[in-house]
Every structure is written in C-alpha cells, then in structure tokens.
Coordinates of N, CA and C in Angstrom, one line a residue:
M1 N 49.7 -9.2 -14.7 CA 50.3 -9.8 -13.4 C 49.7 -8.6 -12.3
E2 N 49.5 -9.0 -11.1 CA 49.1 -8.2 -10.2 C 50.0 -8.2 -8.9
K3 N 50.1 -7.0 -8.1 CA 50.9 -6.7 -7.1 C 49.9 -6.6 -5.8
Y4 N 50.5 -7.1 -4.7 CA 49.6 -6.8 -3.5 C 50.2 -5.8 -2.7
Y5 N 49.3 -4.8 -2.1 CA 49.6 -3.7 -1.4 C 48.7 -3.9 0.0
G6 N 49.6 -3.5 1.0 CA 49.0 -3.4 2.4 C 48.4 -4.6 2.8
T7 N 47.2 -4.6 3.3 CA 46.5 -5.6 3.9 C 45.8 -6.7 2.9
G8 N 46.4 -6.8 1.8 CA 46.0 -7.8 0.9 C 45.2 -7.3 -0.2
R9 N 45.1 -5.9 -0.4 CA 44.3 -5.3 -1.4 C 45.2 -5.5 -2.7
K10 N 44.6 -5.7 -3.8 CA 45.2 -5.9 -5.2 C 45.2 -4.6 -6.0
E11 N 46.1 -4.2 -6.8 CA 46.1 -3.2 -7.7 C 46.7 -3.6 -8.8
P12 N 46.2 -3.2 -10.0 CA 47.1 -3.5 -11.3 C 48.1 -2.8 -11.5
E13 N 49.1 -3.4 -12.3 CA 50.5 -3.0 -12.7 C 50.4 -1.5 -13.3
N14 N 49.3 -1.3 -14.0 CA 49.1 0.2 -14.6 C 48.5 1.3 -13.7
T15 N 48.6 1.0 -12.3 CA 48.1 1.8 -11.4 C 48.8 3.3 -11.6
R16 N 48.3 4.4 -11.5 CA 48.9 5.7 -11.4 C 50.0 5.7 -10.5
K17 N 51.0 6.3 -11.0 CA 52.3 6.4 -10.4 C 52.1 7.3 -8.9
L18 N 52.4 6.8 -7.9 CA 52.3 7.8 -6.6 C 53.2 8.6 -6.3
S19 N 53.0 9.8 -5.8 CA 53.9 10.8 -5.4 C 54.6 10.6 -4.1
Y20 N 55.6 10.4 -3.7 CA 56.2 10.1 -2.5 C 57.0 11.3 -1.9
R21 N 57.0 11.3 -0.6 CA 57.9 12.2 0.1 C 59.0 11.6 0.8
H22 N 60.0 12.2 1.1 CA 61.0 11.5 2.0 C 60.8 11.8 3.5
E23 N 60.7 11.0 4.3 CA 60.5 11.1 5.7 C 61.5 10.5 6.6
F24 N 62.1 11.3 7.4 CA 63.1 11.0 8.3 C 62.9 11.2 9.8
K25 N 63.0 10.2 10.7 CA 62.7 10.5 12.2 C 64.0 10.4 13.0
Y26 N 64.1 11.1 14.1 CA 65.1 11.2 15.0 C 64.5 11.3 16.6
L27 N 65.2 10.5 17.4 CA 65.0 10.6 18.6 C 65.8 11.7 19.4
C28 N 65.2 12.7 20.0 CA 65.9 13.9 20.7 C 65.5 14.0 22.1
T29 N 66.3 14.7 22.8 CA 66.2 15.1 24.3 C 65.4 16.5 24.2
N30 N 64.9 16.8 25.3 CA 64.2 18.1 25.3 C 65.4 19.3 25.1
A31 N 66.5 19.1 25.7 CA 67.5 20.1 25.3 C 67.9 20.4 23.9
Q32 N 67.9 19.1 23.0 CA 68.2 19.3 21.6 C 67.0 19.8 20.9
L33 N 65.8 19.5 21.2 CA 64.7 20.0 20.6 C 64.7 21.5 20.9
A34 N 65.0 22.1 22.0 CA 65.0 23.4 22.2 C 66.1 24.0 21.5
M35 N 67.4 23.7 21.4 CA 68.3 24.2 20.4 C 67.9 24.2 18.9
L36 N 67.2 23.1 18.5 CA 66.7 23.0 17.1 C 65.7 24.2 16.9
E37 N 64.8 24.3 17.8 CA 63.9 25.3 17.6 C 64.5 26.6 17.6
V38 N 65.5 27.0 18.2 CA 66.1 28.3 18.3 C 66.6 28.5 16.8
R39 N 67.4 27.3 16.3 CA 67.9 27.4 14.9 C 66.8 27.7 13.9
L40 N 65.8 26.8 13.9 CA 64.7 26.9 12.9 C 64.0 28.2 12.8
K41 N 63.6 28.8 14.0 CA 62.7 30.1 14.0 C 63.2 31.1 13.0
G42 N 64.5 31.1 12.9 CA 65.2 32.2 11.8 C 65.0 31.8 10.3
L43 N 64.7 30.5 10.0 CA 64.6 30.0 8.8 C 63.3 29.5 8.3
M44 N 62.4 28.9 9.1 CA 61.2 28.4 9.0 C 60.0 29.2 9.4
Q45 N 58.7 28.9 8.9 CA 57.6 29.6 9.4 C 56.8 28.6 10.4
K46 N 56.2 29.0 11.2 CA 55.2 28.0 11.9 C 54.1 27.7 11.0
D47 N 53.8 26.5 11.0 CA 52.5 26.1 10.3 C 51.3 27.2 10.7
S48 N 50.5 27.6 9.6 CA 49.4 28.4 10.1 C 48.4 27.6 10.9
H49 N 48.3 26.3 10.8 CA 47.1 25.7 11.7 C 47.6 25.7 13.1
A50 N 48.7 25.9 13.5 CA 49.1 25.6 14.7 C 48.7 26.9 15.7
G51 N 48.2 27.9 15.1 CA 47.5 29.0 15.7 C 48.3 29.6 16.8
A52 N 47.9 30.7 17.7 CA 48.7 31.4 18.4 C 49.5 30.7 19.4
A53 N 49.2 29.4 19.8 CA 50.3 28.6 20.8 C 51.4 28.0 20.0
G54 N 51.3 27.9 18.6 CA 52.2 27.4 18.0 C 52.4 25.9 17.8
R55 N 51.2 25.4 18.4 CA 51.4 23.7 18.3 C 49.9 23.3 18.5
Y56 N 49.7 22.0 18.2 CA 48.2 21.5 18.4 C 48.4 20.1 18.7
T57 N 47.2 19.7 19.3 CA 47.4 18.2 19.6 C 46.7 17.1 18.5
V58 N 47.3 16.3 18.2 CA 47.0 15.3 17.3 C 46.5 13.9 17.8
K59 N 45.4 13.5 17.4 CA 44.8 12.2 17.9 C 44.6 11.3 16.6
S60 N 45.1 10.2 16.7 CA 44.7 9.4 15.5 C 44.2 7.9 16.0
M61 N 43.2 7.5 15.3 CA 42.6 6.1 15.5 C 43.1 5.2 14.5
Y62 N 43.9 4.2 14.8 CA 44.5 3.3 13.8 C 43.6 2.1 13.7
F63 N 43.6 1.6 12.4 CA 42.8 0.3 12.1 C 43.9 -0.8 11.7
D64 N 43.5 -2.0 12.1 CA 44.1 -3.0 11.6 C 43.2 -4.3 11.5
D65 N 43.5 -5.3 10.7 CA 42.6 -6.4 10.3 C 42.8 -7.6 11.4
M66 N 41.8 -8.6 11.0 CA 41.8 -9.7 12.0 C 43.2 -10.5 12.4
D67 N 44.1 -10.2 11.5 CA 45.4 -10.9 11.7 C 46.5 -10.1 12.0
D68 N 46.2 -8.8 12.4 CA 47.1 -7.7 12.7 C 48.1 -7.5 11.7
S69 N 47.7 -7.5 10.4 CA 48.6 -7.4 9.3 C 49.5 -6.2 9.5
C70 N 48.9 -5.0 9.7 CA 49.7 -3.9 9.6 C 50.8 -3.9 10.7
F71 N 50.3 -4.5 11.8 CA 51.4 -4.5 13.0 C 52.6 -5.4 12.6
M72 N 52.1 -6.6 12.0 CA 53.1 -7.6 11.7 C 54.1 -7.0 10.5
Q73 N 53.6 -6.4 9.5 CA 54.5 -5.8 8.6 C 55.5 -4.8 9.2
N74 N 55.1 -4.2 10.1 CA 56.2 -3.3 10.9 C 57.0 -4.2 11.5
E75 N 56.7 -5.2 12.3 CA 57.5 -6.1 13.2 C 58.5 -6.8 12.2
N76 N 58.1 -7.0 11.0 CA 59.0 -7.9 10.1 C 59.7 -7.0 9.1
G77 N 59.5 -5.7 9.2 CA 60.2 -4.6 8.3 C 59.7 -4.9 6.8
L78 N 58.6 -5.2 6.7 CA 58.1 -5.4 5.0 C 57.8 -4.1 4.6
A79 N 58.0 -4.0 3.1 CA 57.7 -2.8 2.4 C 57.3 -3.3 1.0
P80 N 56.3 -2.6 0.4 CA 55.8 -1.6 0.9 C 54.4 -1.9 1.9
R81 N 54.0 -1.0 2.7 CA 53.0 -1.3 3.6 C 52.1 0.0 3.8
E82 N 50.9 -0.2 4.2 CA 49.8 0.7 4.4 C 49.4 0.8 5.6
K83 N 48.8 1.9 6.3 CA 48.2 2.0 7.6 C 46.9 3.1 7.2
Y84 N 45.8 2.6 7.8 CA 44.6 3.4 7.7 C 44.4 4.1 9.1
R85 N 44.0 5.4 9.2 CA 43.8 6.0 10.4 C 42.8 7.2 10.3
I86 N 41.9 7.5 11.2 CA 41.2 8.6 11.4 C 41.8 9.7 12.4
R87 N 41.9 10.8 11.9 CA 42.6 12.0 12.6 C 41.5 13.1 12.9
I88 N 41.9 13.6 14.1 CA 41.5 14.8 14.7 C 42.4 15.7 15.3
Y89 N 42.2 17.1 15.5 CA 42.9 17.9 16.0 C 42.4 18.6 17.1
N90 N 43.2 18.7 18.4 CA 42.7 19.4 19.6 C 41.4 18.7 19.9
N91 N 41.2 17.5 19.9 CA 40.0 16.8 20.3 C 38.7 17.3 19.7
S92 N 38.9 18.0 18.5 CA 37.6 18.8 17.9 C 37.0 17.7 17.0
P93 N 35.6 17.6 17.1 CA 35.0 16.9 16.0 C 34.6 17.5 14.8
D94 N 35.0 18.9 14.7 CA 34.8 19.8 13.6 C 35.3 19.4 12.3
R95 N 36.4 18.8 12.3 CA 37.2 18.2 11.2 C 37.8 16.8 11.4
I96 N 37.1 15.9 10.9 CA 37.4 14.4 10.9 C 38.0 14.0 9.6
S97 N 39.2 13.5 9.5 CA 39.7 13.0 8.3 C 40.2 11.6 8.3
L98 N 39.9 10.9 7.2 CA 40.5 9.5 7.1 C 41.7 9.6 6.2
E99 N 42.8 8.9 6.6 CA 44.0 8.8 6.1 C 44.5 7.5 5.6
C100 N 45.2 7.3 4.7 CA 46.0 6.1 4.3 C 47.5 6.4 4.0
K101 N 48.3 6.1 4.9 CA 49.7 6.4 4.7 C 50.4 5.0 4.3
R102 N 51.1 5.3 3.1 CA 51.8 4.1 2.4 C 53.4 4.6 2.6
K103 N 54.0 3.6 3.0 CA 55.4 3.6 3.3 C 56.2 2.5 2.5
E104 N 57.3 3.3 1.8 CA 58.2 2.5 1.2 C 59.6 2.8 1.3
N105 N 60.3 2.0 2.1 CA 61.6 2.7 2.5 C 61.6 3.8 3.1
D106 N 62.3 4.8 2.7 CA 62.3 6.2 3.4 C 61.3 7.0 2.9
K107 N 60.4 6.7 2.2 CA 59.6 7.4 1.5 C 58.2 7.2 1.8
V108 N 57.1 8.1 1.8 CA 55.8 8.1 2.2 C 54.7 8.7 1.3
H109 N 53.8 8.1 1.1 CA 52.8 8.7 0.3 C 51.3 8.6 1.2
K110 N 50.7 9.9 1.2 CA 49.4 9.9 2.1 C 48.3 10.5 1.3
T111 N 47.3 9.8 1.5 CA 46.1 10.2 0.9 C 45.0 10.4 1.9
S112 N 44.1 11.5 1.8 CA 43.3 11.8 2.9 C 42.0 12.2 2.2
C113 N 40.8 12.2 3.0 CA 39.6 12.8 2.8 C 38.8 13.1 4.0
L114 N 37.9 14.0 4.0 CA 37.1 14.4 5.3 C 36.0 13.5 5.3
L115 N 35.7 13.1 6.6 CA 34.5 12.3 6.8 C 33.4 12.9 7.4
T116 N 32.1 12.7 7.0 CA 30.9 13.2 7.8 C 30.7 12.4 9.2
P117 N 30.0 13.0 10.1 CA 29.8 12.2 11.5 C 29.3 10.7 11.2
M118 N 28.5 10.9 10.2 CA 27.7 9.4 10.0 C 28.7 8.4 9.3
Q119 N 29.6 8.9 8.3 CA 30.7 8.1 7.8 C 31.6 7.5 9.0
Y120 N 31.9 8.7 9.8 CA 32.7 8.2 11.0 C 32.2 7.1 11.9
E121 N 30.8 7.2 12.0 CA 30.2 6.4 13.0 C 30.2 5.0 12.3
A122 N 29.9 4.9 11.1 CA 29.9 3.6 10.4 C 31.2 3.0 10.3
L123 N 32.3 3.7 10.1 CA 33.6 3.2 9.8 C 34.0 2.5 11.3
V124 N 33.9 3.2 12.2 CA 34.4 2.8 13.6 C 33.6 1.6 14.1
S125 N 32.4 1.6 13.6 CA 31.5 0.4 14.0 C 31.5 -0.8 13.0
G126 N 32.1 -0.6 12.1 CA 32.2 -1.7 10.9 C 30.9 -1.8 10.2
R127 N 30.1 -1.2 10.3 CA 28.8 -0.9 9.5 C 29.2 -0.7 8.1
P128 N 28.4 -1.0 7.1 CA 28.6 -0.4 5.8 C 28.3 0.9 5.7
V129 N 28.9 1.7 5.0 CA 28.7 3.3 4.7 C 27.6 3.4 3.9
D130 N 26.7 4.4 4.3 CA 25.7 4.8 3.6 C 26.2 5.3 2.3
A131 N 25.7 4.8 1.1 CA 26.2 5.2 -0.2 C 25.2 6.0 -0.9
A132 N 24.3 6.8 -0.2 CA 23.2 7.4 -0.9 C 23.9 8.7 -1.9
K133 N 25.1 9.1 -1.5 CA 25.9 9.8 -2.3 C 27.2 9.1 -2.6
P134 N 27.7 9.6 -3.7 CA 29.0 9.0 -4.1 C 30.1 9.1 -2.9
L135 N 30.7 8.0 -2.6 CA 31.6 8.0 -1.4 C 33.1 8.2 -2.0
P136 N 34.0 9.2 -1.1 CA 35.3 9.1 -1.5 C 36.0 7.8 -1.6
E137 N 36.9 7.4 -2.7 CA 37.5 6.4 -2.9 C 38.1 5.8 -1.6
L138 N 38.8 6.7 -0.6 CA 39.3 6.2 0.5 C 38.1 5.4 1.5
V139 N 37.2 6.1 1.6 CA 36.1 5.5 2.5 C 35.7 4.2 1.9
Q140 N 35.6 4.1 0.5 CA 35.2 2.7 0.0 C 36.2 1.8 0.2
R141 N 37.4 2.2 0.1 CA 38.4 1.0 0.4 C 38.4 0.5 1.8
L142 N 38.5 1.5 2.7 CA 38.5 1.0 4.0 C 37.2 0.3 4.4
S143 N 36.0 0.6 3.8 CA 34.7 -0.1 4.1 C 34.9 -1.5 3.6
V144 N 35.5 -1.8 2.5 CA 35.5 -2.9 1.9 C 36.5 -3.9 2.7
L145 N 37.8 -3.3 3.2 CA 38.6 -4.1 4.0 C 37.9 -4.4 5.3
E146 N 37.1 -3.6 5.9 CA 36.3 -4.0 7.0 C 35.3 -5.2 7.0
Q147 N 34.9 -5.2 5.6 CA 33.7 -6.4 5.4 C 34.5 -7.6 5.1
C148 N 35.5 -7.5 4.3 CA 36.5 -8.6 3.7 C 37.7 -9.0 4.8
R149 N 38.3 -8.1 5.4 CA 39.4 -8.5 6.3 C 39.3 -8.2 7.8
G150 N 38.1 -7.9 8.2 CA 37.9 -7.6 9.5 C 38.6 -6.2 10.0
M151 N 39.0 -5.3 9.1 CA 39.5 -4.3 9.7 C 38.8 -3.5 10.7
A152 N 39.4 -2.9 11.9 CA 38.7 -2.4 12.9 C 39.6 -1.4 13.8
P153 N 38.9 -0.5 14.5 CA 39.9 0.3 15.4 C 40.6 -0.5 16.3
K154 N 41.9 -0.2 16.5 CA 42.8 -1.1 17.4 C 43.5 -0.1 18.6
I155 N 43.8 0.9 18.1 CA 44.4 2.0 19.2 C 44.4 3.5 18.9
I156 N 44.6 4.1 20.0 CA 44.6 5.8 19.7 C 45.9 6.1 20.0
V157 N 46.3 7.0 19.2 CA 48.0 7.6 19.3 C 47.5 9.1 19.3
S158 N 48.0 9.6 20.5 CA 47.9 11.0 20.6 C 49.3 11.8 20.8
Y159 N 49.6 12.9 20.6 CA 50.7 13.8 20.9 C 50.6 15.1 20.7
D160 N 51.5 16.0 21.3 CA 51.4 17.5 20.9 C 52.5 17.7 19.9
R161 N 52.1 18.4 18.7 CA 53.0 18.9 17.6 C 53.3 20.2 17.3
T162 N 54.7 20.5 17.3 CA 54.9 21.8 16.8 C 55.5 21.8 15.5
P163 N 54.8 22.5 14.4 CA 55.1 22.2 13.1 C 55.9 23.4 12.4
Y164 N 56.9 23.3 11.8 CA 57.5 24.3 11.0 C 57.5 24.0 9.5
V165 N 57.4 25.0 8.6 CA 57.4 24.5 7.2 C 58.2 25.6 6.6
Y166 N 58.6 25.1 5.4 CA 59.7 25.9 4.6 C 59.2 25.6 3.1
R167 N 59.0 26.8 2.2 CA 58.5 26.9 0.9 C 59.2 25.8 0.1
Y168 N 60.6 26.1 0.0 CA 61.3 25.4 -1.0 C 61.7 24.2 -0.6
G169 N 61.4 23.2 -1.5 CA 61.5 21.8 -1.2 C 60.2 21.1 -0.5
N170 N 59.4 22.0 -0.2 CA 58.1 21.6 0.5 C 58.5 20.9 1.9
V171 N 59.5 21.5 2.6 CA 59.9 21.0 3.8 C 58.7 21.1 5.0
R172 N 58.9 20.2 5.7 CA 58.0 20.3 7.0 C 58.9 19.5 8.1
V173 N 59.0 20.4 9.2 CA 59.8 19.8 10.5 C 58.8 19.8 11.4
T174 N 58.7 18.8 12.1 CA 57.7 18.8 13.4 C 58.4 18.2 14.6
F175 N 58.1 18.6 15.7 CA 58.5 18.3 17.1 C 57.2 17.5 17.5
D176 N 57.2 16.4 17.9 CA 56.2 15.5 18.5 C 56.6 15.2 19.9
C177 N 55.7 15.8 20.9 CA 56.1 15.5 22.3 C 54.8 14.7 23.0
N178 N 55.3 14.3 24.2 CA 54.2 13.4 24.9 C 53.4 12.4 24.1
I179 N 54.0 11.7 23.4 CA 53.5 10.6 22.5 C 52.8 9.6 23.5
A180 N 51.4 9.2 23.4 CA 50.9 8.4 24.2 C 50.0 7.5 23.5
S181 N 49.6 6.3 24.0 CA 48.7 5.4 23.2 C 47.5 5.1 24.4
S182 N 46.4 4.8 23.7 CA 45.2 4.3 24.6 C 44.5 3.3 23.7
P183 N 44.0 2.4 24.3 CA 43.1 1.3 23.7 C 41.6 1.7 23.6
Q184 N 41.3 2.8 24.5 CA 39.8 3.1 24.5 C 39.4 3.9 23.2
T185 N 39.2 3.1 22.1 CA 38.8 3.7 20.9 C 37.5 4.3 20.9
G186 N 36.6 3.8 21.9 CA 35.2 4.3 21.9 C 35.2 5.8 22.6
N187 N 36.2 6.2 23.0 CA 36.3 7.6 23.6 C 37.3 8.6 22.9
F188 N 37.2 8.2 21.6 CA 38.1 9.1 20.6 C 38.1 10.5 20.7
F189 N 36.8 11.2 21.0 CA 36.8 12.7 21.3 C 36.9 13.3 22.6
G190 N 37.1 12.2 23.6 CA 37.3 12.6 25.0 C 38.6 12.4 25.5
E191 N 38.9 12.8 26.7 CA 40.2 12.4 27.3 C 40.3 11.2 27.8
C192 N 41.2 10.2 27.2 CA 41.3 8.8 27.4 C 42.1 8.5 28.8
A193 N 41.3 7.8 29.7 CA 41.8 7.7 30.9 C 43.2 6.7 30.8
A194 N 43.3 5.8 30.1 CA 44.2 4.7 30.0 C 45.2 5.2 29.2
R195 N 45.9 6.2 29.2 CA 46.9 6.7 28.3 C 48.2 6.3 28.9
R196 N 49.0 5.8 27.9 CA 50.4 5.6 28.3 C 51.4 6.2 27.5
Q197 N 52.4 6.8 28.1 CA 53.6 7.3 27.3 C 54.4 6.3 26.9
I198 N 54.9 6.4 25.5 CA 55.6 5.3 25.0 C 57.3 5.6 24.9
L199 N 57.4 6.9 25.2 CA 58.9 7.0 25.2 C 59.3 7.4 26.6
P200 N 60.7 7.1 27.0 CA 61.1 7.6 28.3 C 61.2 8.9 28.5
T201 N 61.0 9.5 29.7 CA 60.9 10.7 30.1 C 62.2 11.6 29.7
G202 N 61.9 12.6 29.0 CA 62.9 13.6 28.4 C 63.2 13.3 27.0
Q203 N 62.6 12.2 26.4 CA 62.8 11.9 24.9 C 61.7 12.3 24.1
Q204 N 61.7 13.0 22.9 CA 60.8 13.3 22.0 C 61.1 13.0 20.6
L205 N 60.2 13.2 19.5 CA 60.5 12.8 18.4 C 60.4 14.1 17.4
L206 N 61.4 13.9 16.6 CA 61.7 14.9 15.4 C 61.5 14.3 14.1
E207 N 60.5 14.9 13.2 CA 60.2 14.4 12.1 C 60.7 15.4 10.9
V208 N 61.2 15.0 9.9 CA 61.7 15.9 8.8 C 61.2 15.3 7.4
K209 N 60.3 16.0 6.8 CA 59.5 15.5 5.7 C 59.9 16.6 4.4
Y210 N 60.1 16.0 3.2 CA 60.5 16.9 2.1 C 60.2 16.1 0.7
D211 N 60.2 17.0 -0.3 CA 59.8 16.2 -1.6 C 61.0 15.7 -2.3
E212 N 61.6 16.5 -3.2 CA 62.9 16.1 -3.7 C 64.1 16.5 -3.3
Y213 N 64.3 17.3 -2.5 CA 65.4 17.8 -1.9 C 65.2 18.5 -0.6
L214 N 66.4 18.6 0.3 CA 66.2 19.4 1.7 C 67.2 20.4 1.3
P215 N 67.0 21.7 1.6 CA 67.7 22.8 1.3 C 68.8 22.9 2.3
D216 N 70.1 23.4 1.7 CA 71.3 23.4 2.6 C 70.9 24.1 3.9
P217 N 70.3 25.3 4.0 CA 70.1 25.9 5.4 C 69.3 25.1 6.3
I218 N 68.4 24.3 5.8 CA 67.6 23.6 6.8 C 68.5 22.4 7.2
Y219 N 69.3 21.7 6.3 CA 70.1 20.6 6.5 C 71.2 21.0 7.6
H220 N 71.7 22.2 7.4 CA 72.8 22.5 8.4 C 72.0 22.8 9.8
A221 N 71.0 23.4 9.8 CA 70.3 23.7 11.2 C 70.0 22.6 11.8
L222 N 69.6 21.5 11.2 CA 69.2 20.3 11.8 C 70.4 19.4 12.3
S223 N 71.6 19.8 11.8 CA 72.7 18.8 12.0 C 73.1 19.0 13.6
L224 N 72.9 18.2 14.4 CA 73.2 18.1 15.8 C 74.2 16.8 16.0
A225 N 75.3 16.9 16.9 CA 76.0 15.7 17.3 C 75.0 14.8 18.2
N226 N 75.5 13.4 17.9 CA 74.7 12.5 18.7 C 73.2 12.3 18.4
M227 N 72.7 12.9 17.3 CA 71.2 12.7 16.9 C 71.1 11.9 15.6
Q228 N 70.8 10.6 16.0 CA 70.7 9.6 14.9 C 69.5 9.3 14.3
R229 N 69.3 9.0 13.3 CA 68.1 8.8 12.4 C 67.7 7.3 12.8
I230 N 66.3 7.2 13.1 CA 65.7 5.8 13.6 C 64.7 5.5 12.6
T231 N 64.4 4.3 12.9 CA 63.0 3.8 12.4 C 62.1 3.7 13.5
F232 N 61.0 4.3 13.3 CA 59.9 4.6 14.3 C 58.6 4.8 13.8
S233 N 57.9 3.9 14.3 CA 56.3 3.8 13.9 C 55.5 4.1 15.2
K234 N 54.8 5.3 15.3 CA 54.1 5.4 16.3 C 52.9 4.5 16.5
Y235 N 52.4 3.9 15.4 CA 51.2 2.8 15.5 C 52.0 1.5 16.1
Y236 N 53.0 1.2 15.5 CA 53.7 -0.1 16.2 C 54.0 0.0 17.5
L237 N 54.5 1.1 17.9 CA 55.1 1.1 19.3 C 54.0 1.4 20.2
C238 N 52.9 2.1 20.0 CA 51.8 2.2 20.8 C 50.9 0.9 20.8
R239 N 50.7 0.2 19.8 CA 50.1 -1.0 19.8 C 50.7 -2.0 20.6
K240 N 52.0 -2.2 20.6 CA 52.9 -3.1 21.0 C 52.7 -3.3 22.7
Y241 N 52.2 -2.3 23.2 CA 52.1 -2.2 24.6 C 50.7 -2.9 25.0
H242 N 49.8 -3.1 24.0 CA 48.4 -3.8 24.3 C 48.1 -4.9 23.6
I243 N 49.2 -5.5 23.0 CA 49.0 -6.9 22.4 C 49.5 -8.1 23.3

C-alpha cells in the first residue's frame, strides 16, 4: 500500500522515518518583541550567521503546481503537506539553497541542499536539470514535479530575521519582521519593486522551534500575557494577495 505526500508524490510504507521538530508561531507587537528580546538575551545566544548586526534578510521563492495544490492544502488545513522553496540570505547569490519543508500538525521536517547557479537557472525556468554529475535527491524530486505537475515559481517571500539559539533541546527562537510578498520571481536577487507587507503596521512574527522538549527557562521567558499561538503560513498569506 502506498501513501500520498505533498503534491501527489508517492512514497512506499517502508520509507525511512523522518525526524520532526516542534514549531510554534505567535503574532506579537513591536513592544512585545522588544520585551522578549530583553529576556532572551540573558539566556540564549545569537545565531552565528546573524553577523555583527544580529539579523539577516531572508528571501524565499516558493513553488506550486498547475493546480495550486500547496496553496489549497493550506487553505483546507490538510496534513501532511510539503512546500518547495529556494532561499538566499541578504540578497546574495553566494549561497543558494533548495529546501522542502514538510509539515504535519505542529511538527515540521526540513531537508535542504545547495544549488549551483546552473541548477538554479534550470529549476526556475522549468528546464530539465543537467545530470552530467549525480544530482542531490531534492533537486531530482523538484525537477520531476516540474515536468509532471507543472511546478513553477509563484511568489517571493522576504523578511528580516533576528535569530536566537539554545543548545539544550536544540531550541531556535526567531523574530521575523517586515514580512513582504512579491510576484516578481524573475528578480529574485534584486530589490523587488512590487513588495507588499502582509501584516498590519506594528505586528511581527515570533517562531519557536525545538526537538523533543522546550527547557523551562526558555518557556518562562517566552510567557507573555495576550500572546496567543496561531497557525501562520508565510507562503499562503503572501500568495493569497496575488491569486
């Protein structure tokens, strides 16, 4: 017997068990984030990739198929579901990664691989990827979905991220500000003119991710009155403005 995953891809029952992480999201005001940052500074470390500024810009190009299956799975609250995206940091082409994020209830599993410029160009244009050398499995999967399901770039999601990490429990807390969407997928490495903010002024997003447990000091530091957990998909909300 076979199971369906994501946009119609089949995998056998004996597929290797995936390792999932807990992921919770909260809408916060600027004042709440400022208070949380004061609390966390004494407990957690800034992610080393954040650099001297303590933050970086994330830009992701999301793919969907001819039936907008990923969007509709979000719309209907279906699980499990998968999203494919290409991601860069600080608008730099030096590191281009392809990611597949699989979500099942409140847990996520992410796989990723680095792309060469030629692989990137092939995937965003829908051309078969040159297989002169062995390709990462993730590249092969997306390439097949492009040929069979019409997967193609649909939207760019960008935001400024302030990341904190905690060794025990493999905890990662991020503040995502200025979340914006753009349909200009052909201008991935440049400044998109048609950017639209998706949250009201003064609202930002807090994400909390961990493996098996959230240590008590972090749990208590994150406890604020009137801060409620929400279901939040950056892809879904950004795409919704342009469908």
